[in-house]
Structure formats: structure tokens, C-alpha cells
């Protein structure tokens, strides 16, 4: 009987996996240390949302978003995406550094980062990977974001683009709905 060969996810995908771990650590550290939600100017904006397209490409994803300080300014978002099709299953892990500018509840959100993809299909993954495997793309996005002052429903809509390994950036829509806590 042959021993089962175990594959290490981190060994095959070190940079995106490391960025994802750091993002999770920062998010969890902020969630534990920030217990004051009464004053919207002193609490960090954090949220969870589901997204269609966006930096996950043609995948659907669930994401966590947090500001480093306050309701706007610099922050980070990370997520996991999945796209089941008749021929393939594509998994994604988008991570972006984002910046929110605006007033009260209405913001312009811009971001840049990367998305790692894994496909089990035998067809090339967007011309980058020949058959099953991993690919990493850069991402840029710009969107309108409605975010309540303290807690509540958060919505986003805009455009994002994937680049790297493709002749031209692939722009597409970005739509999400979630909850700010």
C-alpha cells in the first residue's frame, strides 16, 4: 500500500498564503481590541460582505474588510471565492489594500492588491496556467461604497481589473452587499 502524499498549501502558494495569514491576524487583532462601537468617529469600520465579480474575477466571494483607524482612510480586505461550472471549479483568494474617501455614509473606495487562483480544470486558466494549477493576478478597483455610521447594511458597486499574464487588463463589474459591525 502506497503512503498518501500530503500537499502543503503554503508550500505551493507561499506569497498569497502569507499575505492572507497576515490579513487574518490584523483583522482578528482589531476585532478583539476594538470593543467601542458607540462613537462612529473612534471605532474602526469593519464588515463582512458577499461579492460578485470584483477582485475575485468571475468568482463569487465572501470578504472581510477593516479600516486601520476610524471609518475611512486606509484599510485591508481579504476573502475567499469559488466558481463552480460544468467543466471546472475555480477557487480564489483576493487581498487588497484599500482607501476610503468621503463624508458621513458615502465613500469612494480605491484599492490594489492581488488575487490567487487555483483551478482543477485541464483547460488553461486564462492563458496563464496550462491545465490544473495556481495563478496570481494583480488587481485594481474603484467603487462607490455606502457604509452606515455605526452598524448596518453596507453596499458597494464599481469596477475592478485583473492584470498580469494577460495581454490586457480584464475590467469587470464589482457588486457586493454586507454588514458593517
mmCIF file of C-alpha atoms in Angstrom:
data_model
loop_
_atom_site.group_PDB
_atom_site.id
_atom_site.type_symbol
_atom_site.label_atom_id
_atom_site.label_comp_id
_atom_site.label_asym_id
_atom_site.label_seq_id
_atom_site.Cartn_x
_atom_site.Cartn_y
_atom_site.Cartn_z
ATOM 1 C CA UNK A 1 0.000 0.000 0.000
ATOM 2 C CA UNK A 2 1.410 3.379 -1.056
ATOM 3 C CA UNK A 3 1.617 6.128 1.568
ATOM 4 C CA UNK A 4 -0.687 9.066 0.916
ATOM 5 C CA UNK A 5 1.260 12.043 -0.308
ATOM 6 C CA UNK A 6 0.210 15.184 1.548
ATOM 7 C CA UNK A 7 0.413 18.506 -0.233
ATOM 8 C CA UNK A 8 1.154 21.655 1.680
ATOM 9 C CA UNK A 9 -0.976 24.580 0.521
ATOM 10 C CA UNK A 10 1.570 27.072 1.865
ATOM 11 C CA UNK A 11 4.465 25.386 0.024
ATOM 12 C CA UNK A 12 2.774 25.716 -3.376
ATOM 13 C CA UNK A 13 1.403 29.208 -2.844
ATOM 14 C CA UNK A 14 3.713 30.969 -0.322
ATOM 15 C CA UNK A 15 3.245 34.701 -1.010
ATOM 16 C CA UNK A 16 -0.578 34.912 -1.280
ATOM 17 C CA UNK A 17 -0.968 32.488 1.613
ATOM 18 C CA UNK A 18 1.370 34.602 3.782
ATOM 19 C CA UNK A 19 -0.476 37.817 2.882
ATOM 20 C CA UNK A 20 -3.789 36.118 3.683
ATOM 21 C CA UNK A 21 -2.477 34.971 7.095
ATOM 22 C CA UNK A 22 -1.208 38.465 7.938
ATOM 23 C CA UNK A 23 -4.574 39.946 6.887
ATOM 24 C CA UNK A 24 -6.462 37.482 9.102
ATOM 25 C CA UNK A 25 -4.143 38.230 12.022
ATOM 26 C CA UNK A 26 -4.631 42.001 11.701
ATOM 27 C CA UNK A 27 -8.387 41.602 11.363
ATOM 28 C CA UNK A 28 -8.711 39.332 14.386
ATOM 29 C CA UNK A 29 -6.424 41.531 16.467
ATOM 30 C CA UNK A 30 -8.592 44.545 15.628
ATOM 31 C CA UNK A 31 -11.839 42.693 16.344
ATOM 32 C CA UNK A 32 -10.608 41.700 19.808
ATOM 33 C CA UNK A 33 -9.099 45.076 20.745
ATOM 34 C CA UNK A 34 -11.897 47.304 19.396
ATOM 35 C CA UNK A 35 -14.934 46.922 21.643
ATOM 36 C CA UNK A 36 -16.152 50.541 21.456
ATOM 37 C CA UNK A 37 -18.863 50.882 18.784
ATOM 38 C CA UNK A 38 -20.884 53.783 20.209
ATOM 39 C CA UNK A 39 -18.877 56.672 18.726
ATOM 40 C CA UNK A 40 -18.614 56.298 14.934
ATOM 41 C CA UNK A 41 -15.520 58.521 14.755
ATOM 42 C CA UNK A 42 -13.487 56.495 17.259
ATOM 43 C CA UNK A 43 -14.413 52.955 16.206
ATOM 44 C CA UNK A 44 -12.794 51.143 13.318
ATOM 45 C CA UNK A 45 -15.152 50.279 10.494
ATOM 46 C CA UNK A 46 -15.235 46.504 9.967
ATOM 47 C CA UNK A 47 -17.527 44.494 7.769
ATOM 48 C CA UNK A 48 -18.272 41.195 6.126
ATOM 49 C CA UNK A 49 -19.839 41.024 2.679
ATOM 50 C CA UNK A 50 -20.533 38.770 -0.268
ATOM 51 C CA UNK A 51 -19.340 39.943 -3.639
ATOM 52 C CA UNK A 52 -19.986 39.091 -7.252
ATOM 53 C CA UNK A 53 -17.021 39.555 -9.565
ATOM 54 C CA UNK A 54 -14.666 42.279 -8.277
ATOM 55 C CA UNK A 55 -11.058 41.377 -7.441
ATOM 56 C CA UNK A 56 -12.081 37.700 -7.285
ATOM 57 C CA UNK A 57 -12.552 37.891 -11.079
ATOM 58 C CA UNK A 58 -15.527 35.932 -12.317
ATOM 59 C CA UNK A 59 -15.919 34.236 -8.948
ATOM 60 C CA UNK A 60 -18.309 34.880 -6.106
ATOM 61 C CA UNK A 61 -16.551 35.590 -2.829
ATOM 62 C CA UNK A 62 -17.056 36.271 0.848
ATOM 63 C CA UNK A 63 -14.818 39.012 2.240
ATOM 64 C CA UNK A 64 -13.769 40.682 5.467
ATOM 65 C CA UNK A 65 -12.934 44.410 5.358
ATOM 66 C CA UNK A 66 -11.458 46.618 8.056
ATOM 67 C CA UNK A 67 -10.070 50.139 8.345
ATOM 68 C CA UNK A 68 -6.813 50.590 10.215
ATOM 69 C CA UNK A 69 -8.265 53.583 12.072
ATOM 70 C CA UNK A 70 -11.724 55.167 12.096
ATOM 71 C CA UNK A 71 -14.480 54.920 9.486
ATOM 72 C CA UNK A 72 -12.404 55.899 6.455
ATOM 73 C CA UNK A 73 -8.818 56.062 5.278
ATOM 74 C CA UNK A 74 -6.535 53.078 4.796
ATOM 75 C CA UNK A 75 -7.719 49.537 5.303
ATOM 76 C CA UNK A 76 -7.422 45.989 4.071
ATOM 77 C CA UNK A 77 -9.804 43.406 2.693
ATOM 78 C CA UNK A 78 -9.361 39.688 2.191
ATOM 79 C CA UNK A 79 -11.644 36.952 1.010
ATOM 80 C CA UNK A 80 -12.238 33.532 -0.440
ATOM 81 C CA UNK A 81 -14.020 32.929 -3.722
ATOM 82 C CA UNK A 82 -15.445 29.986 -5.617
ATOM 83 C CA UNK A 83 -16.885 29.469 -9.081
ATOM 84 C CA UNK A 84 -18.482 26.125 -9.879
ATOM 85 C CA UNK A 85 -19.010 25.459 -13.575
ATOM 86 C CA UNK A 86 -19.950 22.429 -15.609
ATOM 87 C CA UNK A 87 -16.296 21.836 -16.511
ATOM 88 C CA UNK A 88 -14.247 23.221 -13.647
ATOM 89 C CA UNK A 89 -14.027 24.507 -10.092
ATOM 90 C CA UNK A 90 -12.044 27.716 -9.648
ATOM 91 C CA UNK A 91 -11.039 28.920 -6.181
ATOM 92 C CA UNK A 92 -9.724 32.418 -5.486
ATOM 93 C CA UNK A 93 -8.248 34.412 -2.600
ATOM 94 C CA UNK A 94 -8.399 38.197 -3.186
ATOM 95 C CA UNK A 95 -6.389 40.509 -0.894
ATOM 96 C CA UNK A 96 -6.332 44.296 -1.335
ATOM 97 C CA UNK A 97 -5.075 47.408 0.389
ATOM 98 C CA UNK A 98 -7.907 49.950 0.099
ATOM 99 C CA UNK A 99 -8.513 53.623 0.780
ATOM 100 C CA UNK A 100 -11.912 55.213 1.571
ATOM 101 C CA UNK A 101 -12.525 58.916 0.987
ATOM 102 C CA UNK A 102 -15.802 60.692 1.532
ATOM 103 C CA UNK A 103 -18.176 62.024 4.175
ATOM 104 C CA UNK A 104 -20.746 60.538 6.507
ATOM 105 C CA UNK A 105 -22.038 57.394 4.774
ATOM 106 C CA UNK A 106 -20.949 57.851 1.142
ATOM 107 C CA UNK A 107 -17.425 56.965 0.021
ATOM 108 C CA UNK A 108 -15.203 56.458 -2.976
ATOM 109 C CA UNK A 109 -13.177 53.291 -2.424
ATOM 110 C CA UNK A 110 -9.973 52.611 -4.378
ATOM 111 C CA UNK A 111 -7.781 49.583 -3.932
ATOM 112 C CA UNK A 112 -4.976 47.490 -5.262
ATOM 113 C CA UNK A 113 -3.680 44.047 -4.444
ATOM 114 C CA UNK A 114 -3.557 40.537 -5.764
ATOM 115 C CA UNK A 115 -5.744 37.501 -6.226
ATOM 116 C CA UNK A 116 -4.520 33.935 -6.268
ATOM 117 C CA UNK A 117 -6.452 31.366 -8.294
ATOM 118 C CA UNK A 118 -6.499 27.599 -8.252
ATOM 119 C CA UNK A 119 -8.220 25.607 -10.959
ATOM 120 C CA UNK A 120 -8.717 21.862 -11.261
ATOM 121 C CA UNK A 121 -9.652 22.142 -14.938
ATOM 122 C CA UNK A 122 -7.487 20.690 -17.710
ATOM 123 C CA UNK A 123 -8.005 23.829 -19.803
ATOM 124 C CA UNK A 124 -5.632 26.777 -19.377
ATOM 125 C CA UNK A 125 -6.567 29.256 -16.635
ATOM 126 C CA UNK A 126 -6.957 32.499 -18.628
ATOM 127 C CA UNK A 127 -3.912 31.628 -20.705
ATOM 128 C CA UNK A 128 -1.579 31.590 -17.706
ATOM 129 C CA UNK A 129 -1.580 28.045 -16.345
ATOM 130 C CA UNK A 130 -1.633 25.079 -18.746
ATOM 131 C CA UNK A 131 -4.049 22.727 -17.031
ATOM 132 C CA UNK A 132 -4.687 22.409 -13.297
ATOM 133 C CA UNK A 133 -2.655 24.721 -11.071
ATOM 134 C CA UNK A 134 -2.167 28.121 -9.471
ATOM 135 C CA UNK A 135 -2.014 31.609 -10.951
ATOM 136 C CA UNK A 136 -1.653 35.028 -9.318
ATOM 137 C CA UNK A 137 -3.024 38.246 -10.819
ATOM 138 C CA UNK A 138 -2.704 41.858 -9.746
ATOM 139 C CA UNK A 139 -5.941 43.760 -9.044
ATOM 140 C CA UNK A 140 -7.113 47.371 -9.129
ATOM 141 C CA UNK A 141 -10.578 48.577 -8.185
ATOM 142 C CA UNK A 142 -12.665 51.721 -7.796
ATOM 143 C CA UNK A 143 -16.189 51.741 -6.376
ATOM 144 C CA UNK A 144 -18.911 53.682 -4.629
ATOM 145 C CA UNK A 145 -19.497 52.464 -1.076
ATOM 146 C CA UNK A 146 -22.441 53.135 1.202
ATOM 147 C CA UNK A 147 -21.431 52.444 4.807
ATOM 148 C CA UNK A 148 -23.614 53.217 7.859
ATOM 149 C CA UNK A 149 -22.142 55.322 10.658
ATOM 150 C CA UNK A 150 -22.048 52.537 13.258
ATOM 151 C CA UNK A 151 -23.731 49.248 12.280
ATOM 152 C CA UNK A 152 -25.915 48.110 9.416
ATOM 153 C CA UNK A 153 -26.128 47.103 5.778
ATOM 154 C CA UNK A 154 -23.181 48.081 3.586
ATOM 155 C CA UNK A 155 -23.315 48.075 -0.250
ATOM 156 C CA UNK A 156 -20.657 48.590 -2.900
ATOM 157 C CA UNK A 157 -20.674 48.899 -6.656
ATOM 158 C CA UNK A 158 -17.917 49.735 -9.095
ATOM 159 C CA UNK A 159 -15.323 48.375 -11.483
ATOM 160 C CA UNK A 160 -12.229 46.251 -10.996
ATOM 161 C CA UNK A 161 -9.486 44.933 -13.262
ATOM 162 C CA UNK A 162 -7.198 41.922 -13.194
ATOM 163 C CA UNK A 163 -3.755 42.146 -14.775
ATOM 164 C CA UNK A 164 -0.608 40.074 -15.132
ATOM 165 C CA UNK A 165 -0.085 37.234 -17.551
ATOM 166 C CA UNK A 166 -2.923 38.518 -19.730
ATOM 167 C CA UNK A 167 -2.376 40.747 -22.759
ATOM 168 C CA UNK A 168 -4.695 43.486 -21.472
ATOM 169 C CA UNK A 169 -6.264 44.124 -18.064
ATOM 170 C CA UNK A 170 -9.650 42.422 -17.714
ATOM 171 C CA UNK A 171 -12.046 45.105 -16.372
ATOM 172 C CA UNK A 172 -15.339 43.987 -14.919
ATOM 173 C CA UNK A 173 -18.120 44.931 -12.529
ATOM 174 C CA UNK A 174 -17.878 44.745 -8.763
ATOM 175 C CA UNK A 175 -21.068 44.335 -6.714
ATOM 176 C CA UNK A 176 -21.342 43.493 -3.019
ATOM 177 C CA UNK A 177 -23.670 43.610 -0.059
ATOM 178 C CA UNK A 178 -22.778 43.002 3.561
ATOM 179 C CA UNK A 179 -22.920 44.155 7.142
ATOM 180 C CA UNK A 180 -20.773 46.711 8.945
ATOM 181 C CA UNK A 181 -20.154 45.978 12.618
#
